[in-house]
Amino acid sequence: MTSYNSVLYYIYYLWGRLLQEGYDIKSSIDPFEISLLYANELNDTSLIITSLKELSYSYLANNDTITGIKKLNHALNLAIKANSCQD
């Protein structure tokens, strides 16, 4: 099941990136939200951080500053926590 979730994660993540690079920022949010769900199911911190980072860019570009900052803050907190666990 994990490999299936990994494939779905990458499908939605890449779909979001394609939409984001095509300047359809608002449409890129949904695929990134779905990729975040799969990253959480996989319990993969690096995938979660990556999805949150891309989501924050999309929300900020869509003039939703509050949500963008929340997503980026969540990503930063996870990165700090993961780094402190490695020490």
XYZ file of N, CA, C and O in Angstrom:
348
model
N 0.821 -1.199 0.000
C 0.000 0.000 0.000
C 0.861 1.258 0.000
O 0.523 2.243 -0.616
N 1.992 1.197 0.676
C 2.855 2.369 0.765
C 3.348 2.807 -0.602
O 3.373 3.981 -0.908
N 3.735 1.874 -1.445
C 4.233 2.262 -2.765
C 3.120 2.913 -3.587
O 3.381 3.837 -4.353
N 1.896 2.445 -3.427
C 0.760 3.045 -4.124
C 0.574 4.484 -3.665
O 0.372 5.390 -4.490
N 0.660 4.729 -2.365
C 0.544 6.088 -1.839
C 1.691 6.965 -2.315
O 1.502 8.153 -2.554
N 2.875 6.385 -2.449
C 4.014 7.147 -2.955
C 3.782 7.599 -4.384
O 4.065 8.749 -4.729
N 3.257 6.710 -5.202
C 2.961 7.057 -6.595
C 1.918 8.163 -6.651
O 2.061 9.140 -7.394
N 0.877 8.035 -5.852
C -0.162 9.062 -5.825
C 0.388 10.394 -5.335
O 0.034 11.450 -5.853
N 1.269 10.343 -4.342
C 1.887 11.582 -3.861
C 2.582 12.296 -5.014
O 2.366 13.486 -5.249
N 3.440 11.568 -5.729
C 4.218 12.192 -6.803
C 3.344 12.660 -7.959
O 3.628 13.685 -8.572
N 2.276 11.931 -8.247
C 1.358 12.372 -9.307
C 0.767 13.726 -8.954
O 0.795 14.658 -9.760
N 0.236 13.850 -7.752
C -0.392 15.110 -7.358
C 0.630 16.230 -7.166
O 0.370 17.381 -7.517
N 1.805 15.876 -6.638
C 2.840 16.889 -6.459
C 3.290 17.445 -7.818
O 3.373 18.657 -8.008
N 3.564 16.555 -8.764
C 4.012 17.007 -10.091
C 2.914 17.750 -10.832
O 3.184 18.717 -11.554
N 1.677 17.320 -10.649
C 0.547 18.029 -11.260
C 0.484 19.462 -10.722
O 0.313 20.424 -11.472
N 0.646 19.608 -9.421
C 0.661 20.937 -8.816
C 1.795 21.786 -9.346
O 1.625 22.976 -9.632
N 2.980 21.182 -9.506
C 4.120 21.936 -10.044
C 3.864 22.389 -11.476
O 4.201 23.516 -11.854
N 3.263 21.508 -12.291
C 2.954 21.889 -13.677
C 1.980 23.055 -13.718
O 2.159 23.995 -14.497
N 0.963 22.995 -12.895
C -0.003 24.092 -12.853
C 0.650 25.364 -12.324
O 0.399 26.457 -12.829
N 1.504 25.210 -11.325
C 2.170 26.361 -10.736
C 3.092 27.033 -11.761
O 3.106 28.249 -11.879
N 3.820 26.231 -12.521
C 4.733 26.783 -13.512
C 3.989 27.348 -14.709
O 4.512 28.189 -15.426
N 2.759 26.889 -14.912
C 1.936 27.414 -15.994
C 1.184 28.665 -15.579
O 0.294 29.118 -16.279
N 1.525 29.214 -14.400
C 0.938 30.446 -13.879
C -0.550 30.320 -13.552
O -1.250 31.298 -13.503
N -1.006 29.110 -13.315
C -2.373 28.907 -12.851
C -2.297 28.594 -11.363
O -2.594 27.493 -10.927
N -1.852 29.579 -10.615
C -1.515 29.383 -9.215
C -2.682 28.855 -8.391
O -2.530 27.940 -7.598
N -3.875 29.383 -8.602
C -5.031 28.961 -7.809
C -5.325 27.474 -8.019
O -5.629 26.758 -7.069
N -5.192 27.003 -9.252
C -5.454 25.589 -9.534
C -4.379 24.672 -8.980
O -4.610 23.476 -8.815
N -3.194 25.199 -8.699
C -2.121 24.351 -8.185
C -2.316 24.010 -6.710
O -1.693 23.083 -6.209
N -3.186 24.731 -6.030
C -3.367 24.511 -4.591
C -3.981 23.136 -4.313
O -3.487 22.400 -3.449
N -5.021 22.760 -5.020
C -5.693 21.480 -4.756
C -4.764 20.273 -4.904
O -4.735 19.413 -4.018
N -3.997 20.166 -6.008
C -3.088 19.016 -6.090
C -2.049 18.984 -4.976
O -1.720 17.916 -4.461
N -1.551 20.154 -4.570
C -0.588 20.184 -3.466
C -1.239 19.777 -2.154
O -0.611 19.108 -1.331
N -2.490 20.163 -1.936
C -3.206 19.739 -0.724
C -3.368 18.212 -0.714
O -3.206 17.571 0.326
N -3.673 17.632 -1.875
C -3.817 16.175 -1.958
C -2.470 15.487 -1.759
O -2.370 14.475 -1.064
N -1.409 16.051 -2.353
C -0.078 15.462 -2.152
C 0.308 15.523 -0.670
O 0.944 14.593 -0.157
N -0.103 16.584 0.016
C 0.165 16.692 1.448
C -0.563 15.593 2.221
O -0.001 15.008 3.151
N -1.779 15.290 1.833
C -2.517 14.195 2.484
C -1.772 12.869 2.344
O -1.641 12.113 3.313
N -1.287 12.583 1.125
C -0.551 11.334 0.913
C 0.785 11.344 1.644
O 1.210 10.311 2.171
N 1.450 12.491 1.690
C 2.713 12.584 2.431
C 2.476 12.296 3.909
O 3.283 11.614 4.553
N 1.359 12.791 4.443
C 1.009 12.504 5.837
C 0.703 11.029 6.033
O 1.079 10.446 7.050
N 0.016 10.406 5.076
C -0.271 8.973 5.169
C 1.019 8.164 5.154
O 1.128 7.146 5.828
N 1.976 8.621 4.360
C 3.267 7.939 4.289
C 4.135 8.239 5.512
O 5.137 7.574 5.735
N 3.746 9.252 6.281
C 4.503 9.690 7.454
C 5.950 10.028 7.077
O 6.890 9.683 7.784
N 6.100 10.701 5.935
C 7.411 11.071 5.412
C 7.605 12.576 5.607
O 7.018 13.385 4.890
N 8.421 12.926 6.574
C 8.610 14.334 6.937
C 9.125 15.165 5.779
O 8.668 16.293 5.573
N 10.051 14.634 4.998
C 10.598 15.421 3.894
C 9.541 15.704 2.833
O 9.497 16.805 2.273
N 8.669 14.737 2.557
C 7.588 14.961 1.588
C 6.563 15.950 2.132
O 6.027 16.775 1.388
N 6.300 15.870 3.420
C 5.363 16.811 4.052
C 5.911 18.231 3.950
O 5.202 19.158 3.553
N 7.189 18.396 4.276
C 7.811 19.723 4.211
C 7.799 20.255 2.789
O 7.486 21.431 2.556
N 8.114 19.407 1.817
C 8.113 19.829 0.417
C 6.731 20.281 -0.024
O 6.585 21.322 -0.676
N 5.706 19.523 0.309
C 4.338 19.898 -0.059
C 3.917 21.198 0.622
O 3.293 22.062 -0.011
N 4.250 21.338 1.896
C 3.904 22.563 2.615
C 4.599 23.777 2.005
O 4.007 24.850 1.889
N 5.856 23.601 1.607
C 6.602 24.700 0.997
C 5.944 25.149 -0.305
O 5.713 26.339 -0.529
N 5.598 24.185 -1.155
C 4.950 24.522 -2.421
C 3.569 25.135 -2.187
O 3.165 26.059 -2.889
N 2.848 24.604 -1.207
C 1.545 25.178 -0.864
C 1.682 26.625 -0.402
O 0.881 27.471 -0.783
N 2.699 26.880 0.392
C 2.879 28.250 0.872
C 3.137 29.196 -0.284
O 2.577 30.296 -0.329
N 3.954 28.791 -1.264
C 4.199 29.627 -2.443
C 2.903 29.885 -3.208
O 2.642 30.998 -3.651
N 2.111 28.839 -3.376
C 0.863 28.986 -4.127
C -0.122 29.902 -3.411
O -0.748 30.751 -4.035
N -0.247 29.711 -2.101
C -1.157 30.580 -1.344
C -0.678 32.029 -1.356
O -1.479 32.950 -1.520
N 0.620 32.238 -1.183
C 1.153 33.601 -1.201
C 0.949 34.250 -2.568
O 0.573 35.417 -2.652
N 1.186 33.499 -3.640
C 0.998 34.036 -4.990
C -0.471 34.303 -5.288
O -0.798 35.133 -6.133
N -1.350 33.594 -4.565
C -2.787 33.774 -4.740
C -3.334 34.844 -3.779
O -4.539 34.955 -3.585
N -2.428 35.599 -3.177
C -2.766 36.680 -2.247
C -3.470 36.216 -0.978
O -4.221 36.971 -0.375
N -3.248 34.964 -0.586
C -3.745 34.454 0.692
C -2.550 34.375 1.646
O -2.009 33.301 1.910
N -2.155 35.530 2.119
C -0.932 35.647 2.912
C -1.009 34.868 4.216
O -0.036 34.205 4.598
N -2.130 34.923 4.871
C -2.260 34.261 6.180
C -2.067 32.753 6.047
O -1.282 32.154 6.788
N -2.758 32.131 5.096
C -2.621 30.685 4.912
C -1.216 30.339 4.436
O -0.628 29.342 4.878
N -0.661 31.147 3.543
C 0.695 30.904 3.053
C 1.719 30.917 4.170
O 2.597 30.041 4.244
N 1.606 31.874 5.049
C 2.539 31.962 6.181
C 2.339 30.793 7.140
O 3.307 30.236 7.663
N 1.086 30.390 7.364
C 0.816 29.241 8.240
C 1.452 27.973 7.684
O 2.053 27.193 8.429
N 1.305 27.749 6.370
C 1.889 26.546 5.746
C 3.409 26.574 5.842
O 4.041 25.566 6.163
N 4.003 27.729 5.573
C 5.457 27.847 5.636
C 5.958 27.690 7.069
O 6.969 27.024 7.309
N 5.234 28.248 8.024
C 5.596 28.101 9.432
C 5.533 26.641 9.866
O 6.419 26.163 10.590
N 4.512 25.933 9.417
C 4.390 24.508 9.732
C 5.581 23.739 9.157
O 6.166 22.881 9.827
N 5.954 24.050 7.914
C 7.099 23.393 7.274
C 8.387 23.669 8.049
O 9.193 22.761 8.290
N 8.585 24.919 8.438
C 9.782 25.277 9.192
C 9.831 24.575 10.543
O 10.893 24.084 10.968
N 8.699 24.501 11.231
C 8.659 23.806 12.519
C 8.974 22.329 12.372
O 9.682 21.757 13.200
N 8.462 21.700 11.322
C 8.772 20.288 11.082
C 10.255 20.093 10.778
O 10.872 19.132 11.250
N 10.823 21.001 9.994
C 12.246 20.909 9.658
C 13.112 21.065 10.904
O 14.082 20.335 11.090
N 12.762 22.002 11.751
C 13.506 22.209 12.987
C 13.400 20.975 13.888
O 14.387 20.510 14.457
N 12.178 20.439 13.993
C 11.967 19.246 14.823
C 12.746 18.040 14.274
O 13.374 17.315 15.035
N 12.713 17.855 12.966
C 13.435 16.736 12.351
C 14.927 16.903 12.549
O 15.643 15.922 12.820
N 15.413 18.124 12.439
C 16.843 18.372 12.621
C 17.266 18.125 14.063
O 18.331 17.572 14.312
N 16.442 18.507 15.022
C 16.795 18.316 16.426
C 16.735 16.829 16.808
O 17.471 16.388 17.690
N 15.890 16.053 16.125
C 15.822 14.620 16.397
C 17.059 13.889 15.894
O 17.410 12.836 16.402
N 17.719 14.460 14.881
C 18.915 13.835 14.339
C 20.143 14.091 15.203
O 21.119 13.379 15.133
N 20.085 15.126 16.034
C 21.255 15.481 16.870
C 21.441 14.548 18.026
O 20.813 13.763 18.466
